[in-house]
Amino acid sequence: MSGMSAGRSAMRMGPAELVQAAAMARRFYLEGKSKIQIAEEFGVSRFKVARVLETALERDLVRIEIRVPAELDAERSDALRARYGLRHAVVVESPAEAEETPDPENLGEVAADLLGELVNEGDVLGLAWGRSTIHMAAALDRLPPCTVVQLTGVYDAGTAERGSVEAVRRAAQVSGGDAHPIYAPMLLPDAATAEALRHQTGIARAFEYFDKVTVACVSIGSWEPGISTVHDMLSDEERAHYASLGVAAEMSAHLFDAEGRRVGRDLGERCITVKTDQLRKVPEVVAIAGGQRKGPAIDAVLRSGLVTSLVTDTSAADYLMTAGPTPRSALNRADPDGP
């Protein structure tokens, strides 16, 4: 709050007016008193108080600053939320030395804080496989008591202890709730093998929670090497086949074209994963994905209507703000492929 040197226009106020305006502003902005309380104290109407406070702002007697942590970009976050009709959008600064790196680790840290806000006691938290969700789980330091379930198999069963299984255990440890991991590969050789695994006791128990999930955390992959685990698990022939269908993005082993429509549905039959119909019914689905190279993939998945909230970085956000026609609201959860 500035004083009598607030500016040339402020000097047009007499000293008594300045003192009174400063006192009213202090009561309102610093002490949290209402306009009615201030009016009673100074013996004026509340409309007079409102005019004085407005004049104090106009004449620079009061300066209001909105500050968020340096790594958060509030302006981009709000613009991205509005453009896609998201419930929450959180944009963090891209690391200067690695703007092209997909899913910088700081996304996981911010997503961990967001989950701390979104998850309530008694919720069922679902975690899908992904580097970003693993980083998120490692950064968790607070969660109310909740059940944690794994939503997909693992990229490599040999790394389960360091991947999604460990992420589920970590989240359950922080919350003090039950953990339901899945000790199975995400992708199987054929649909029959996948179906048999779904009926194994431990896996079936986890699947029973899929319809009870209230908050889900997912990753998004682009259809290129190193940025989609599903892409990397397939043969060259299979990759070419799905590419010919127009696949632009992958999420939890489900493929999407640039408009957010599902393609290559046969792949899902070979995978241990939550169904898109089940995800669509989850009240809060948080996607964690960033990096300029992932921009088109993030746009495609947001257009699918499966995701309600997004944690991303400035590189991806800048792409998303100009990506094609304005999408429908993400909170319109209707299937773009129709019934």
Coordinates of N, CA, C and O in Angstrom, one line a residue, residues 149-223:
V149 N -5.8 -48.4 -6.5 CA -5.8 -49.6 -7.4 C -5.1 -49.3 -8.7 O -5.1 -48.1 -9.2
Q150 N -4.4 -50.2 -9.2 CA -3.7 -50.1 -10.5 C -4.6 -50.3 -11.7 O -5.4 -51.2 -11.7
L151 N -4.6 -49.4 -12.6 CA -5.5 -49.4 -13.7 C -5.0 -50.1 -15.0 O -5.8 -50.4 -15.9
T152 N -3.7 -50.4 -15.1 CA -3.2 -51.1 -16.2 C -2.1 -52.1 -15.8 O -1.6 -52.0 -14.7
G153 N -1.8 -53.0 -16.7 CA -0.6 -53.9 -16.4 C 0.6 -53.0 -16.5 O 0.6 -51.8 -16.7
V154 N 1.8 -53.7 -16.4 CA 3.0 -53.0 -16.4 C 3.7 -53.1 -17.8 O 3.4 -54.0 -18.6
Y155 N 4.5 -52.1 -18.1 CA 5.3 -52.1 -19.3 C 6.2 -53.3 -19.5 O 6.2 -53.9 -20.5
D156 N 6.8 -53.6 -18.4 CA 7.8 -54.8 -18.4 C 7.6 -55.4 -17.0 O 7.9 -54.8 -16.0
A157 N 7.1 -56.6 -17.0 CA 6.9 -57.3 -15.7 C 8.2 -57.4 -14.8 O 8.1 -57.4 -13.6
G158 N 9.3 -57.4 -15.5 CA 10.6 -57.4 -14.8 C 10.9 -56.1 -14.0 O 11.8 -56.1 -13.2
T159 N 10.2 -55.0 -14.4 CA 10.5 -53.7 -13.7 C 9.3 -53.3 -12.8 O 9.2 -52.2 -12.4
A160 N 8.4 -54.3 -12.5 CA 7.2 -53.9 -11.8 C 7.5 -53.2 -10.5 O 6.8 -52.3 -10.1
E161 N 8.5 -53.7 -9.8 CA 8.8 -53.2 -8.5 C 9.3 -51.7 -8.5 O 9.2 -51.0 -7.6
R162 N 9.8 -51.3 -9.7 CA 10.2 -49.9 -9.9 C 9.2 -49.1 -10.6 O 9.5 -47.9 -11.0
G163 N 8.1 -49.6 -11.0 CA 7.2 -48.9 -11.9 C 5.8 -48.7 -11.2 O 5.7 -48.3 -10.1
S164 N 4.8 -49.1 -12.0 CA 3.4 -48.8 -11.5 C 3.0 -49.6 -10.3 O 2.2 -49.1 -9.5
V165 N 3.6 -50.8 -10.1 CA 3.2 -51.5 -8.8 C 3.8 -50.8 -7.6 O 3.1 -50.6 -6.6
E166 N 5.0 -50.3 -7.8 CA 5.6 -49.5 -6.7 C 4.8 -48.2 -6.5 O 4.6 -47.7 -5.4
A167 N 4.3 -47.6 -7.6 CA 3.6 -46.3 -7.5 C 2.3 -46.6 -6.7 O 1.9 -45.7 -5.8
V168 N 1.6 -47.7 -6.9 CA 0.4 -48.0 -6.2 C 0.7 -48.2 -4.7 O 0.0 -47.7 -3.8
R169 N 1.8 -49.0 -4.4 CA 2.2 -49.2 -3.1 C 2.5 -47.9 -2.3 O 2.2 -47.7 -1.2
R170 N 3.2 -47.0 -3.0 CA 3.6 -45.8 -2.4 C 2.4 -44.9 -2.1 O 2.3 -44.3 -1.0
A171 N 1.5 -44.8 -3.0 CA 0.3 -44.0 -2.8 C -0.5 -44.6 -1.6 O -1.0 -43.8 -0.8
A172 N -0.6 -45.9 -1.5 CA -1.4 -46.5 -0.5 C -0.6 -46.3 0.9 O -1.3 -46.1 1.9
Q173 N 0.7 -46.3 0.8 CA 1.4 -46.1 2.1 C 1.2 -44.7 2.6 O 1.0 -44.5 3.8
V174 N 1.2 -43.7 1.7 CA 1.0 -42.3 2.1 C -0.4 -42.1 2.7 O -0.6 -41.4 3.7
S175 N -1.4 -42.8 2.0 CA -2.8 -42.6 2.5 C -3.2 -43.5 3.6 O -4.1 -43.2 4.3
G176 N -2.4 -44.6 3.8 CA -2.8 -45.5 4.9 C -3.9 -46.4 4.4 O -4.5 -47.1 5.3
G177 N -4.2 -46.5 3.1 CA -5.3 -47.3 2.6 C -4.8 -48.6 2.0 O -3.6 -48.9 2.0
D178 N -5.7 -49.4 1.4 CA -5.4 -50.6 0.8 C -4.8 -50.4 -0.6 O -5.2 -49.5 -1.3
A179 N -3.9 -51.3 -1.0 CA -3.3 -51.3 -2.3 C -3.8 -52.5 -3.1 O -3.8 -53.6 -2.6
H180 N -4.1 -52.3 -4.4 CA -4.5 -53.4 -5.3 C -3.7 -53.3 -6.6 O -4.1 -52.8 -7.6
P181 N -2.4 -53.8 -6.5 CA -1.5 -53.8 -7.7 C -1.9 -54.9 -8.7 O -2.7 -55.8 -8.4
I182 N -1.4 -54.8 -9.9 CA -1.6 -55.8 -10.9 C -0.2 -56.3 -11.4 O 0.6 -55.6 -12.0
Y183 N 0.1 -57.6 -11.1 CA 1.3 -58.2 -11.5 C 1.2 -58.9 -12.8 O 1.1 -60.1 -12.9
A184 N 1.1 -58.1 -13.9 CA 0.9 -58.7 -15.2 C 1.3 -57.7 -16.2 O 1.3 -56.4 -16.0
P185 N 1.8 -58.1 -17.4 CA 2.2 -57.2 -18.5 C 1.0 -56.4 -19.0 O -0.2 -56.9 -18.9
M186 N 1.2 -55.3 -19.5 CA 0.1 -54.5 -20.1 C -0.4 -55.1 -21.4 O -1.6 -55.3 -21.6
L187 N 0.6 -55.6 -22.2 CA 0.3 -56.1 -23.5 C 0.6 -57.6 -23.6 O 1.7 -58.0 -23.2
L188 N -0.4 -58.4 -24.0 CA -0.2 -59.8 -24.2 C -0.2 -60.2 -25.7 O -0.7 -59.4 -26.5
P189 N 0.3 -61.4 -26.0 CA 0.4 -61.8 -27.4 C -0.9 -61.9 -28.1 O -1.0 -61.7 -29.3
D190 N -2.0 -62.2 -27.4 CA -3.3 -62.4 -28.0 C -4.4 -62.1 -27.0 O -4.2 -62.1 -25.8
A191 N -5.7 -62.0 -27.5 CA -6.8 -61.7 -26.7 C -7.1 -62.8 -25.7 O -7.6 -62.5 -24.6
A192 N -6.9 -64.0 -26.1 CA -7.3 -65.2 -25.3 C -6.4 -65.2 -24.0 O -6.9 -65.4 -22.9
T193 N -5.1 -64.9 -24.2 CA -4.2 -64.9 -23.1 C -4.6 -63.7 -22.1 O -4.5 -63.9 -20.9
A194 N -4.9 -62.6 -22.7 CA -5.3 -61.4 -21.9 C -6.5 -61.8 -21.1 O -6.6 -61.4 -19.9
E195 N -7.5 -62.4 -21.7 CA -8.8 -62.7 -21.0 C -8.5 -63.7 -19.9 O -9.1 -63.6 -18.8
A196 N -7.6 -64.7 -20.1 CA -7.3 -65.7 -19.1 C -6.7 -65.0 -17.9 O -7.0 -65.3 -16.7
L197 N -5.8 -64.0 -18.1 CA -5.1 -63.3 -17.0 C -6.1 -62.5 -16.2 O -6.0 -62.3 -15.0
R198 N -7.1 -61.9 -16.9 CA -8.1 -61.1 -16.2 C -8.9 -61.8 -15.2 O -9.4 -61.2 -14.2
H199 N -8.9 -63.1 -15.3 CA -9.7 -64.0 -14.4 C -8.8 -64.5 -13.2 O -9.3 -65.2 -12.4
Q200 N -7.5 -64.3 -13.3 CA -6.6 -64.7 -12.2 C -7.0 -63.9 -10.9 O -7.4 -62.7 -11.0
T201 N -6.9 -64.5 -9.8 CA -7.5 -64.0 -8.5 C -7.0 -62.6 -8.2 O -7.9 -61.7 -8.0
G202 N -5.7 -62.3 -8.2 CA -5.2 -61.0 -7.8 C -5.6 -59.9 -8.8 O -6.0 -58.8 -8.5
I203 N -5.6 -60.3 -10.1 CA -5.9 -59.3 -11.2 C -7.4 -59.1 -11.2 O -7.9 -57.9 -11.3
A204 N -8.2 -60.1 -11.0 CA -9.7 -60.0 -11.0 C -10.1 -59.1 -9.8 O -11.0 -58.3 -9.9
R205 N -9.4 -59.2 -8.7 CA -9.7 -58.4 -7.5 C -9.5 -56.9 -7.8 O -10.3 -56.1 -7.4
A206 N -8.4 -56.6 -8.5 CA -8.1 -55.2 -8.9 C -9.2 -54.7 -9.9 O -9.7 -53.6 -9.7
F207 N -9.6 -55.6 -10.8 CA -10.6 -55.2 -11.8 C -11.9 -54.9 -11.2 O -12.7 -54.0 -11.7
E208 N -12.2 -55.5 -10.0 CA -13.5 -55.3 -9.4 C -13.6 -53.8 -8.9 O -14.7 -53.3 -8.7
Y209 N -12.5 -53.2 -8.7 CA -12.5 -51.8 -8.2 C -12.6 -50.7 -9.3 O -12.8 -49.6 -9.1
F210 N -12.5 -51.2 -10.6 CA -12.4 -50.2 -11.7 C -13.7 -49.4 -11.7 O -13.7 -48.2 -12.0
D211 N -14.9 -50.0 -11.5 CA -16.1 -49.3 -11.5 C -16.4 -48.4 -10.3 O -17.3 -47.7 -10.2
K212 N -15.5 -48.5 -9.3 CA -15.6 -47.8 -8.0 C -14.6 -46.6 -8.0 O -14.6 -45.8 -7.0
V213 N -13.7 -46.5 -9.0 CA -12.7 -45.4 -9.0 C -13.4 -44.0 -9.0 O -14.3 -43.8 -9.8
T214 N -12.9 -43.1 -8.1 CA -13.5 -41.8 -8.1 C -12.5 -40.7 -8.6 O -12.9 -39.7 -9.1
V215 N -11.2 -41.1 -8.5 CA -10.2 -40.2 -9.0 C -9.2 -41.1 -9.7 O -8.7 -42.1 -9.2
A216 N -8.9 -40.8 -11.0 CA -7.9 -41.6 -11.8 C -6.8 -40.7 -12.2 O -7.0 -39.5 -12.5
C217 N -5.6 -41.2 -12.3 CA -4.4 -40.5 -12.8 C -3.8 -41.3 -14.0 O -3.5 -42.5 -13.8
V218 N -3.7 -40.6 -15.1 CA -3.3 -41.3 -16.3 C -2.1 -40.5 -17.0 O -1.9 -39.3 -16.8
S219 N -1.4 -41.2 -17.9 CA -0.4 -40.6 -18.7 C -0.9 -40.6 -20.2 O -1.8 -41.3 -20.5
I220 N -0.2 -39.8 -21.0 CA -0.5 -39.7 -22.4 C 0.7 -39.9 -23.2 O 1.8 -39.4 -22.9
G221 N 0.6 -40.8 -24.3 CA 1.8 -41.0 -25.1 C 1.6 -40.6 -26.6 O 0.4 -40.7 -27.1
S222 N 2.6 -40.1 -27.2 CA 2.5 -39.8 -28.7 C 2.9 -41.1 -29.4 O 3.6 -42.0 -28.9
W223 N 2.4 -41.2 -30.7 CA 2.7 -42.4 -31.4 C 4.0 -42.3 -32.1 O 4.2 -42.2 -33.3

